[in-house]
Amino acid sequence: MGHTPGTPAGGLLTTTELKVAGLAVSGASNRQIAQRLFVTVRTVESHLTNVYRKLGVRRRDQLVVALRAVHGRSWPLPGWPVPEGA
C-alpha cells in the first residue's frame, strides 16, 4: 500500500520534498528543479529549506548521506538518477 501524495514519506519528508531533494542531489539546479516540477524557484528553495531542517544538514552535498540514513535502501527511488559519488 502506498502513501497519498503530500503525506510524509517514511514519516519525515513529504513526497514533494523527497522529489526536490532527489533532483537536487542528482545535480539539478534550483531553476531546473522548478522547471521540471512546474513550480517557482522560490517554492524549490522553500522545499529545500524544509528538507535541510528536517534532515539536519546545511549544504546540498550533505543530502545524499542524510537521505540514505533516513530512507536506507529505498532511496533513491526506482527510476531516479543516482547522483555521482553515491
GROMACS .gro file of C-alpha atoms in nm:
model
   86
    1MET     CA    1   0.000   0.000   0.000
    2GLY     CA    2   0.147   0.342  -0.099
    3HIS     CA    3   0.104   0.672   0.072
    4THR     CA    4  -0.108   0.957  -0.053
    5PRO     CA    5   0.064   1.248  -0.229
    6GLY     CA    6   0.184   1.516   0.009
    7THR     CA    7   0.194   1.292   0.313
    8PRO     CA    8   0.527   1.224   0.478
    9ALA     CA    9   0.734   0.957   0.304
   10GLY     CA   10   0.896   0.742   0.567
   11GLY     CA   11   0.749   0.969   0.835
   12LEU     CA   12   0.990   1.256   0.772
   13LEU     CA   13   0.982   1.416   0.427
   14THR     CA   14   0.674   1.487   0.220
   15THR     CA   15   0.656   1.335  -0.126
   16THR     CA   16   0.738   1.671  -0.284
   17GLU     CA   17   1.030   1.734  -0.050
   18LEU     CA   18   1.170   1.394  -0.140
   19LYS     CA   19   1.136   1.467  -0.513
   20VAL     CA   20   1.305   1.806  -0.478
   21ALA     CA   21   1.587   1.660  -0.268
   22GLY     CA   22   1.638   1.376  -0.515
   23LEU     CA   23   1.664   1.615  -0.807
   24ALA     CA   24   1.899   1.840  -0.610
   25VAL     CA   25   2.144   1.562  -0.532
   26SER     CA   26   2.129   1.436  -0.890
   27GLY     CA   27   2.286   1.767  -0.992
   28ALA     CA   28   1.985   1.974  -1.097
   29SER     CA   29   1.992   2.345  -1.016
   30ASN     CA   30   1.702   2.507  -0.832
   31ARG     CA   31   1.587   2.659  -1.162
   32GLN     CA   32   1.599   2.317  -1.335
   33ILE     CA   33   1.407   2.157  -1.050
   34ALA     CA   34   1.143   2.431  -1.069
   35GLN     CA   35   1.102   2.381  -1.444
   36ARG     CA   36   1.077   2.005  -1.411
   37LEU     CA   37   0.819   2.019  -1.131
   38PHE     CA   38   0.629   2.319  -1.276
   39VAL     CA   39   0.678   2.535  -0.966
   40THR     CA   40   0.866   2.856  -0.893
   41VAL     CA   41   1.230   2.871  -0.789
   42ARG     CA   42   1.113   3.016  -0.456
   43THR     CA   43   0.899   2.706  -0.400
   44VAL     CA   44   1.201   2.484  -0.463
   45GLU     CA   45   1.407   2.692  -0.219
   46SER     CA   46   1.131   2.658   0.041
   47HIS     CA   47   1.117   2.280   0.000
   48LEU     CA   48   1.495   2.251   0.023
   49THR     CA   49   1.498   2.468   0.337
   50ASN     CA   50   1.245   2.231   0.494
   51VAL     CA   51   1.446   1.926   0.384
   52TYR     CA   52   1.769   2.068   0.527
   53ARG     CA   53   1.597   2.146   0.858
   54LYS     CA   54   1.431   1.805   0.886
   55LEU     CA   55   1.748   1.615   0.796
   56GLY     CA   56   1.981   1.838   0.996
   57VAL     CA   57   2.205   1.932   0.704
   58ARG     CA   58   2.341   2.268   0.595
   59ARG     CA   59   2.465   2.202   0.241
   60ARG     CA   60   2.336   2.031  -0.071
   61ASP     CA   61   2.632   1.794  -0.080
   62GLN     CA   62   2.525   1.653   0.259
   63LEU     CA   63   2.186   1.545   0.128
   64VAL     CA   64   2.295   1.209  -0.018
   65VAL     CA   65   2.424   1.080   0.314
   66ALA     CA   66   2.127   1.220   0.507
   67LEU     CA   67   1.869   1.073   0.266
   68ARG     CA   68   2.033   0.731   0.279
   69ALA     CA   69   2.043   0.747   0.659
   70VAL     CA   70   1.670   0.818   0.672
   71HIS     CA   71   1.541   0.613   0.378
   72GLY     CA   72   1.812   0.349   0.355
   73ARG     CA   73   1.787   0.119   0.056
   74SER     CA   74   1.459   0.278  -0.052
   75TRP     CA   75   1.649   0.585  -0.171
   76PRO     CA   76   1.694   0.679  -0.446
   77LEU     CA   77   1.351   0.578  -0.561
   78PRO     CA   78   1.332   0.336  -0.856
   79GLY     CA   79   1.384   0.516  -1.184
   80TRP     CA   80   1.559   0.815  -1.029
   81PRO     CA   81   1.910   0.902  -1.138
   82VAL     CA   82   2.178   0.804  -0.889
   83PRO     CA   83   2.398   1.101  -0.801
   84GLU     CA   84   2.767   1.080  -0.874
   85GLY     CA   85   2.966   0.950  -0.579
   86ALA     CA   86   2.661   0.789  -0.419
   0.00000   0.00000   0.00000
